[in-house]
């Protein structure tokens, strides 16, 4: 019996994830988290330096916040993604070259994925399934004809 609630959580999570730009928001938040982890200065040094040092912590914190907002409120994804890419690019100057490029790239890719996500798009069909459907459609009506079914050419005298 303990397996039932656990089995119900997975489809519920998949449904929740399908209705939002999950991977874009996750990558944006992870990029901000990675940049925050690579910061070396203590908060006392940052407060002594002033706004220049504070920006090194402010921009990655905004990246994490924007990534979480994309997950919670996907209807505003365009604003969050544009702001996310600008903040990600701003970390190049303020935070160890954008967390040694890793956080910058994660934030940029996450923002691009979020910007390109379309909520009402039909699910994509894999190439294998499209081939199988085409084969089934081609073989379906010509099954009872006999040998060479599906290979016959139309005669030239048919209008």
N, CA, C and O of each residue as an XYZ file, in Angstrom:
636
protein
N       0.789     -1.214      0.000
C       0.000      0.000      0.000
C       0.831      1.278      0.000
O       0.374      2.282     -0.548
N       2.038      1.294      0.592
C       2.770      2.555      0.607
C       3.233      3.000     -0.784
O       3.662      4.142     -0.947
N       3.155      2.120     -1.791
C       3.595      2.511     -3.132
C       2.571      3.383     -3.857
O       2.933      4.115     -4.779
N       1.320      3.319     -3.465
C       0.286      4.075     -4.179
C       0.502      5.589     -4.168
O       0.474      6.190     -5.242
N       0.716      6.242     -3.026
C       0.917      7.693     -3.084
C       2.161      8.074     -3.873
O       2.182      9.102     -4.550
N       3.180      7.260     -3.787
C       4.403      7.561     -4.513
C       4.178      7.448     -6.024
O       4.720      8.241     -6.793
N       3.392      6.480     -6.442
C       3.100      6.333     -7.867
C       2.264      7.496     -8.369
O       2.376      7.867     -9.537
N       1.435      8.078     -7.527
C       0.597      9.197     -7.948
C       1.394     10.497     -8.024
O       1.002     11.413     -8.747
N       2.489     10.594     -7.301
C       3.288     11.819     -7.318
C       4.011     12.022     -8.639
O       4.126     13.149     -9.120
N       4.492     10.950     -9.220
C       5.257     11.076    -10.464
C       4.414     11.623    -11.622
O       4.861     12.559    -12.286
N       3.220     11.087    -11.898
C       2.419     11.689    -12.974
C       1.974     13.119    -12.649
O       1.852     13.951    -13.548
N       1.735     13.401    -11.373
C       1.352     14.759    -10.993
C       2.502     15.727    -11.255
O       2.288     16.831    -11.755
N       3.724     15.309    -10.915
C       4.888     16.159    -11.173
C       5.114     16.339    -12.671
O       5.444     17.436    -13.122
N       4.940     15.276    -13.437
C       5.108     15.384    -14.897
C       4.090     16.346    -15.498
O       4.421     17.124    -16.393
N       2.857     16.296    -15.012
C       1.831     17.224    -15.497
C       2.154     18.663    -15.134
O       1.977     19.574    -15.943
N       2.636     18.860    -13.893
C       3.019     20.208    -13.457
C       4.180     20.719    -14.294
O       4.180     21.872    -14.725
N       5.170     19.862    -14.522
C       6.361     20.236    -15.284
C       6.028     20.536    -16.742
O       6.666     21.388    -17.358
N       5.042     19.849    -17.294
C       4.697     20.044    -18.708
C       4.013     21.383    -18.953
O       4.000     21.869    -20.084
N       3.448     21.982    -17.919
C       2.729     23.239    -18.078
C       3.588     24.469    -17.840
O       3.055     25.572    -17.714
N       4.899     24.307    -17.775
C       5.786     25.440    -17.517
C       7.163     25.175    -18.121
O       7.504     24.024    -18.393
N       7.953     26.217    -18.333
C       9.313     26.026    -18.872
C      10.257     25.539    -17.776
O      11.094     26.295    -17.284
N      10.115     24.281    -17.403
C      10.797     23.730    -16.235
C      12.312     23.784    -16.370
O      12.994     24.289    -15.478
N      12.844     23.271    -17.468
C      14.295     23.184    -17.610
C      14.932     24.558    -17.720
O      16.037     24.765    -17.218
N      14.257     25.498    -18.365
C      14.795     26.855    -18.446
C      14.889     27.515    -17.080
O      15.913     28.108    -16.742
N      13.820     27.414    -16.291
C      13.838     27.994    -14.953
C      14.851     27.314    -14.048
O      15.523     27.968    -13.251
N      14.956     25.992    -14.177
C      15.911     25.260    -13.349
C      17.352     25.644    -13.687
O      18.165     25.844    -12.785
N      17.671     25.746    -14.971
C      19.033     26.122    -15.365
C      19.364     27.555    -14.951
O      20.493     27.842    -14.553
N      18.390     28.445    -15.043
C      18.619     29.827    -14.627
C      18.897     29.902    -13.125
O      19.803     30.614    -12.692
N      18.120     29.170    -12.341
C      18.329     29.152    -10.891
C      19.661     28.468    -10.538
O      20.374     28.932     -9.649
N      19.992     27.384    -11.218
C      21.274     26.708    -10.950
C      22.464     27.579    -11.324
O      23.491     27.550    -10.647
N      22.334     28.352    -12.397
C      23.410     29.263    -12.785
C      23.653     30.314    -11.712
O      24.798     30.610    -11.370
N      22.572     30.876    -11.184
C      22.718     31.842    -10.102
C      23.295     31.214     -8.854
O      24.122     31.826     -8.179
N      22.874     30.005     -8.535
C      23.417     29.307     -7.372
C      24.901     29.008     -7.523
O      25.661     29.118     -6.562
N      25.310     28.631     -8.721
C      26.727     28.335     -8.965
C      27.576     29.595     -8.817
O      28.680     29.540     -8.276
N      27.069     30.717     -9.291
C      27.814     31.970     -9.166
C      27.915     32.372     -7.696
O      28.962     32.837     -7.244
N      26.829     32.191     -6.958
C      26.869     32.515     -5.523
C      27.885     31.646     -4.786
O      28.548     32.114     -3.860
N      28.005     30.396     -5.189
C      28.960     29.510     -4.528
C      30.409     29.844     -4.853
O      31.303     29.524     -4.069
N      30.657     30.474     -5.983
C      32.034     30.807     -6.344
C      32.482     32.154     -5.793
O      33.646     32.520     -5.949
N      31.595     32.890     -5.158
C      31.984     34.173     -4.552
C      32.945     33.905     -3.405
O      32.720     33.005     -2.596
N      34.010     34.683     -3.336
C      35.036     34.479     -2.317
C      34.988     35.514     -1.200
O      35.410     35.225     -0.081
N      34.490     36.696     -1.477
C      34.545     37.773     -0.495
C      33.504     37.572      0.601
O      32.379     37.153      0.330
N      33.886     37.871      1.833
C      32.931     37.791      2.932
C      32.028     39.016      2.889
O      32.323     39.987      2.192
N      30.943     38.969      3.624
C      29.978     40.056      3.600
C      30.567     41.336      4.206
O      30.175     42.434      3.811
N      31.491     41.217      5.149
C      32.123     42.410      5.723
C      32.940     43.146      4.670
O      32.917     44.376      4.614
N      33.661     42.401      3.837
C      34.452     43.017      2.773
C      33.536     43.651      1.731
O      33.834     44.728      1.214
N      32.444     43.000      1.425
C      31.504     43.514      0.430
C      30.899     44.818      0.915
O      30.779     45.762      0.135
N      30.516     44.897      2.178
C      29.932     46.120      2.711
C      30.971     47.244      2.764
O      30.626     48.416      2.615
N      32.225     46.893      2.973
C      33.277     47.901      3.009
C      33.547     48.458      1.604
O      33.783     49.655      1.447
N      33.511     47.600      0.599
C      33.767     48.028     -0.780
C      32.606     48.868     -1.304
O      32.826     49.847     -2.017
N      31.390     48.501     -0.965
C      30.238     49.287     -1.390
C      29.436     48.590     -2.477
O      29.371     47.362     -2.534
N      28.830     49.391     -3.332
C      27.905     48.868     -4.339
C      28.580     47.933     -5.345
O      27.955     46.987     -5.824
N      29.828     48.186     -5.664
C      30.530     47.310     -6.608
C      30.611     45.892     -6.070
O      30.401     44.937     -6.817
N      30.909     45.740     -4.796
C      30.983     44.407     -4.195
C      29.611     43.813     -3.967
O      29.431     42.599     -4.061
N      28.637     44.667     -3.665
C      27.283     44.177     -3.429
C      26.654     43.631     -4.710
O      25.856     42.695     -4.652
N      26.998     44.196     -5.853
C      26.459     43.719     -7.127
C      26.886     42.288     -7.409
O      26.178     41.552     -8.097
N      28.046     41.885     -6.879
C      28.516     40.507     -7.059
C      27.606     39.496     -6.393
O      27.548     38.342     -6.818
N      26.898     39.905     -5.361
C      25.936     39.026     -4.696
C      24.511     39.287     -5.166
O      23.678     38.381     -5.159
N      24.229     40.515     -5.572
C      22.870     40.876     -5.959
C      22.447     40.216     -7.274
O      21.340     39.687     -7.367
N      23.308     40.240     -8.281
C      22.926     39.689     -9.586
C      22.701     38.174     -9.554
O      21.710     37.715    -10.121
N      23.564     37.379     -8.924
C      23.262     35.941     -8.861
C      22.015     35.631     -8.024
O      21.288     34.680     -8.311
N      21.778     36.438     -6.994
C      20.556     36.249     -6.205
C      19.334     36.527     -7.066
O      18.329     35.823     -6.970
N      19.420     37.550     -7.904
C      18.326     37.826     -8.842
C      18.147     36.687     -9.842
O      17.020     36.367    -10.219
N      19.248     36.072    -10.275
C      19.138     34.933    -11.191
C      18.382     33.777    -10.541
O      17.517     33.166    -11.167
N      18.708     33.484     -9.298
C      17.999     32.409     -8.590
C      16.526     32.769     -8.447
O      15.654     31.929     -8.670
N      16.250     34.007     -8.079
C      14.872     34.452     -7.910
C      14.095     34.387     -9.223
O      12.949     33.937     -9.245
N      14.710     34.830    -10.308
C      14.046     34.774    -11.617
C      13.798     33.333    -12.060
O      12.753     33.037    -12.638
N      14.744     32.441    -11.794
C      14.543     31.028    -12.130
C      13.370     30.438    -11.374
O      12.580     29.687    -11.946
N      13.243     30.769    -10.091
C      12.119     30.278     -9.304
C      10.807     30.910     -9.755
O       9.772     30.243     -9.771
N      10.841     32.193    -10.120
C       9.631     32.851    -10.606
C       9.151     32.256    -11.933
O       7.948     32.171    -12.178
N      10.084     31.850    -12.777
C       9.700     31.188    -14.030
C       8.936     29.904    -13.727
O       7.954     29.587    -14.398
N       9.390     29.165    -12.713
C       8.724     27.909    -12.364
C       7.365     28.143    -11.718
O       6.427     27.382    -11.952
N       7.255     29.191    -10.908
C       6.018     29.434    -10.174
C       4.995     30.179    -11.026
O       3.802     29.890    -10.947
N       5.443     31.130    -11.835
C       4.539     31.980    -12.605
C       4.944     31.984    -14.081
O       5.537     32.955    -14.551
N       4.632     30.911    -14.819
C       5.106     30.829    -16.212
C       4.418     31.801    -17.167
O       4.877     31.973    -18.296
N       3.337     32.436    -16.743
C       2.662     33.369    -17.652
C       3.515     34.618    -17.915
O       3.316     35.291    -18.926
N       4.451     34.934    -17.032
C       5.324     36.089    -17.207
C       6.719     35.676    -17.678
O       7.693     36.382    -17.417
N       6.820     34.552    -18.362
C       8.113     33.978    -18.715
C       8.934     34.877    -19.636
O      10.162     34.866    -19.559
N       8.290     35.652    -20.499
C       9.053     36.502    -21.415
C       9.807     37.585    -20.648
O      10.987     37.822    -20.905
N       9.134     38.239    -19.713
C       9.800     39.261    -18.908
C      10.920     38.651    -18.075
O      12.019     39.201    -18.004
N      10.639     37.514    -17.447
C      11.646     36.872    -16.605
C      12.845     36.402    -17.426
O      13.981     36.488    -16.960
N      12.610     35.911    -18.626
C      13.722     35.407    -19.432
C      14.589     36.552    -19.957
O      15.814     36.430    -19.990
N      13.976     37.653    -20.364
C      14.765     38.789    -20.844
C      15.571     39.386    -19.693
O      16.751     39.703    -19.847
N      14.920     39.535    -18.540
C      15.644     40.027    -17.363
C      16.746     39.051    -16.969
O      17.838     39.468    -16.583
N      16.464     37.749    -17.063
C      17.447     36.732    -16.712
C      18.680     36.764    -17.593
O      19.796     36.603    -17.098
N      18.501     36.969    -18.896
C      19.667     37.009    -19.777
C      20.490     38.262    -19.516
O      21.719     38.213    -19.566
N      19.831     39.387    -19.237
C      20.570     40.615    -18.939
C      21.349     40.491    -17.631
O      22.498     40.924    -17.543
N      20.724     39.903    -16.628
C      21.406     39.716    -15.345
C      22.549     38.712    -15.500
O      23.622     38.897    -14.925
N      22.319     37.654    -16.274
C      23.377     36.662    -16.503
C      24.579     37.297    -17.177
O      25.718     37.032    -16.793
N      24.338     38.127    -18.172
C      25.442     38.803    -18.848
C      26.115     39.817    -17.930
O      27.314     40.066    -18.057
N      25.357     40.404    -17.008
C      25.934     41.348    -16.052
C      26.870     40.681    -15.071
O      27.766     41.333    -14.536
N      26.685     39.394    -14.821
C      27.574     38.699    -13.891
C      28.979     38.540    -14.455
O      29.915     38.264    -13.704
N      29.141     38.708    -15.748
C      30.467     38.646    -16.358
C      31.402     39.668    -15.697
O      32.574     39.387    -15.446
N      30.859     40.856    -15.424
C      31.672     41.926    -14.854
C      31.713     41.911    -13.330
O      32.696     42.352    -12.736
N      30.669     41.416    -12.699
C      30.557     41.588    -11.253
C      30.952     40.370    -10.436
O      31.282     40.520     -9.259
N      30.935     39.184    -11.001
C      31.112     37.978    -10.186
C      32.058     36.976    -10.813
O      31.604     36.004    -11.417
N      33.321     37.176    -10.693
C      34.315     36.186    -11.139
C      34.061     35.702    -12.562
O      34.021     34.496    -12.809
N      33.893     36.613    -13.478
C      33.610     36.270    -14.883
C      32.394     35.347    -15.005
O      32.421     34.357    -15.737
N      31.350     35.684    -14.290
C      30.121     34.899    -14.363
C      30.275     33.528    -13.765
O      29.799     32.545    -14.333
N      30.939     33.441    -12.618
C      31.127     32.134    -11.991
C      32.029     31.252    -12.813
O      31.775     30.058    -12.973
N      33.101     31.854    -13.343
C      34.047     31.129    -14.204
C      33.341     30.523    -15.415
O      33.582     29.371    -15.777
N      32.476     31.307    -16.028
C      31.740     30.994    -17.257
C      30.629     29.962    -17.070
O      29.686     29.943    -17.860
N      30.707     29.120    -16.070
C      29.708     28.055    -15.921
C      28.351     28.638    -15.552
O      27.344     28.313    -16.182
N      28.314     29.485    -14.550
C      27.052     30.098    -14.133
C      26.482     30.999    -15.211
O      25.271     31.041    -15.423
N      27.364     31.720    -15.892
C      26.931     32.584    -16.979
C      26.276     31.769    -18.088
O      25.213     32.140    -18.584
N      26.900     30.668    -18.477
C      26.348     29.832    -19.542
C      25.047     29.153    -19.106
O      24.102     29.074    -19.891
N      24.990     28.664    -17.871
C      23.750     28.055    -17.379
C      22.610     29.066    -17.382
O      21.496     28.748    -17.798
N      22.887     30.282    -16.921
C      21.859     31.320    -16.903
C      21.414     31.717    -18.295
O      20.223     31.917    -18.532
N      22.359     31.835    -19.222
C      22.021     32.227    -20.591
C      21.211     31.138    -21.289
O      20.223     31.438    -21.960
N      21.614     29.892    -21.140
C      20.870     28.789    -21.768
C      19.486     28.663    -21.137
O      18.501     28.456    -21.845
N      19.403     28.786    -19.824
C      18.101     28.723    -19.155
C      17.174     29.835    -19.589
O      15.980     29.609    -19.784
N      17.714     31.046    -19.745
C      16.892     32.168    -20.206
C      16.423     31.951    -21.642
O      15.280     32.265    -21.975
N      17.286     31.423    -22.482
C      16.900     31.160    -23.876
C      15.842     30.067    -23.960
O      14.899     30.176    -24.744
N      15.991     29.020    -23.161
C      14.976     27.968    -23.148
C      13.640     28.498    -22.660
O      12.591     28.123    -23.185
N      13.671     29.364    -21.664
C      12.448     29.947    -21.142
C      11.798     30.845    -22.177
O      10.580     30.814    -22.348
N      12.593     31.640    -22.867
C      12.048     32.543    -23.877
C      11.418     31.771    -25.033
O      10.393     32.194    -25.568
N      12.005     30.663    -25.419
C      11.516     29.894    -26.555
C      10.397     28.924    -26.238
O       9.858     28.300    -27.153
N      10.028     28.774    -24.971
C       8.999     27.805    -24.583
C       7.626     28.301    -25.018
O       7.279     29.461    -24.796
N       6.850     27.418    -25.636
C       5.489     27.751    -26.059
C       4.503     26.894    -25.277
O       4.601     25.667    -25.309
N       3.553     27.513    -24.574
C       2.681     26.749    -23.685
C       1.631     25.899    -24.393
O       1.273     24.836    -23.884
N       1.131     26.325    -25.538
C       0.018     25.622    -26.180
C       0.451     24.799    -27.373
O      -0.351     24.536    -28.268
N       1.685     24.394    -27.399
C       2.207     23.639    -28.528
C       1.867     22.158    -28.367
O       1.902     21.616    -27.263
N       1.544     21.524    -29.470
C       1.264     20.097    -29.454
C       2.542     19.336    -29.121
O       3.631     19.754    -29.515
N       2.421     18.225    -28.401
C       3.634     17.444    -28.108
C       4.270     16.934    -29.395
O       3.574     16.552    -30.336
N       5.589     16.934    -29.424
C       6.302     16.488    -30.612
C       6.231     14.981    -30.737
O       6.256     14.257    -29.741
N       6.142     14.522    -31.962
C       6.120     13.093    -32.251
C       7.508     12.720    -32.754
O       8.066     13.390    -33.623
N       8.054     11.650    -32.201
C       9.409     11.254    -32.586
C       9.437     10.793    -34.045
O       8.414     10.426    -34.622
N      10.605     10.822    -34.603
C      10.777     10.426    -36.007
C      10.374      8.965    -36.211
O       9.787      8.615    -37.235
N      10.691      8.123    -35.238
C      10.352      6.702    -35.340
C       8.832      6.515    -35.390
O       8.323      5.727    -36.188
N       8.119      7.238    -34.538
C       6.650      7.111    -34.540
C       6.048      7.656    -35.824
O       5.067      7.108    -36.327
N       6.626      8.737    -36.366
C       6.112      9.261    -37.638
C       6.319      8.254    -38.755
O       5.440      8.085    -39.601
N       7.473      7.575    -38.776
C       7.711      6.546    -39.802
C       6.736      5.394    -39.652
O       6.190      4.900    -40.639
N       6.514      4.963    -38.401
C       5.565      3.865    -38.168
C       4.164      4.249    -38.600
O       3.453      3.434    -39.187
N       3.756      5.481    -38.318
C       2.431      5.936    -38.732
C       2.331      5.999    -40.251
O       1.301      5.635    -40.818
N       3.388      6.457    -40.915
C       3.373      6.526    -42.377
C       3.329      5.129    -42.981
O       2.628      4.893    -43.966
N       4.090      4.192    -42.380
C       4.066      2.814    -42.867
C       2.688      2.190    -42.683
O       2.179      1.509    -43.573
N       2.094      2.428    -41.526
C       0.766      1.868    -41.259
C      -0.272      2.467    -42.196
O      -1.180      1.763    -42.636
N      -0.156      3.749    -42.508
C      -1.101      4.383    -43.424
C      -0.922      3.858    -44.846
O      -1.899      3.698    -45.578
N       0.327      3.590    -45.239
C       0.593      3.092    -46.589
C       0.169      1.636    -46.735
O      -0.305      1.240    -47.799
N       0.330      0.832    -45.688
C      -0.001     -0.587    -45.769
C      -1.450     -0.856    -45.424
O      -1.983     -1.898    -45.805
N      -2.092      0.032    -44.728
C      -3.452     -0.200    -44.238
C      -4.478     -0.500    -45.325
O      -5.074     -1.576    -45.287
N      -4.718      0.377    -46.286
C      -5.765      0.125    -47.275
C      -5.407     -0.964    -48.283
O      -6.316     -1.530    -48.890
N      -4.144     -1.284    -48.490
C      -3.741     -2.226    -49.527
C      -3.434     -3.609    -48.972
O      -2.727     -4.373    -49.630
N      -3.935     -3.969    -47.787
C      -3.569     -5.248    -47.191
C      -4.149     -6.450    -47.935
O      -3.444     -7.445    -48.104
N      -5.385     -6.401    -48.380
C      -6.008     -7.580    -48.983
C      -5.823     -7.684    -50.479
O      -6.436     -8.562    -51.087
N      -5.038     -6.868    -51.101
C      -4.903     -6.849    -52.546
C      -4.086     -8.018    -53.050
O      -4.402     -8.574    -54.101
N      -3.053     -8.406    -52.339
C      -2.248     -9.553    -52.786
C      -0.789     -9.195    -52.843
O      -0.344     -8.245    -52.199
N      -0.022     -9.977    -53.636
C       1.416     -9.795    -53.741
C       1.690     -8.474    -54.446
O       1.027     -8.120    -55.421
N       2.666     -7.765    -53.938
C       3.022     -6.490    -54.558
C       2.136     -5.354    -54.110
O       2.118     -4.295    -54.739
N       1.399     -5.555    -53.032
C       0.502     -4.499    -52.561
C       1.315     -3.292    -52.131
O       2.330     -3.427    -51.447
N       0.875     -2.133    -52.527
C       1.558     -0.910    -52.155
C       2.650     -0.530    -53.134
O       3.225      0.551    -53.008
N       2.961     -1.388    -54.116
C       4.020     -1.084    -55.070
C       3.470     -0.728    -56.441
O       4.227     -0.323    -57.323
N       2.205     -0.869    -56.629
C       1.642     -0.633    -57.965
C       1.629      0.859    -58.266
O       1.443      1.688    -57.374
N       1.831      1.184    -59.543
C       1.804      2.570    -60.003
C       0.479      2.803    -60.686
O      -0.098      1.887    -61.272
N      -0.007      4.033    -60.612
C      -1.260      4.315    -61.332
C      -1.026      4.246    -62.840
O       0.023      4.647    -63.344
N      -2.004      3.739    -63.526
C      -1.861      3.624    -64.984
C      -1.974      5.005    -65.604
O      -2.705      5.858    -65.101
N      -1.249      5.227    -66.698
C      -1.216      6.574    -67.300
C      -2.539      6.965    -67.949
O      -2.775      8.156    -68.152
N      -3.424      6.005    -68.288
C      -4.659      6.363    -68.953
C      -5.785      6.703    -67.966
O      -6.911      6.964    -68.390
N      -5.503      6.704    -66.688
C      -6.526      7.101    -65.709
C      -6.516      8.618    -65.611
O      -5.457      9.219    -65.429
N      -7.697      9.253    -65.731
C      -7.708     10.734    -65.743
C      -7.353     11.347    -64.423
O      -7.325     12.571    -64.299
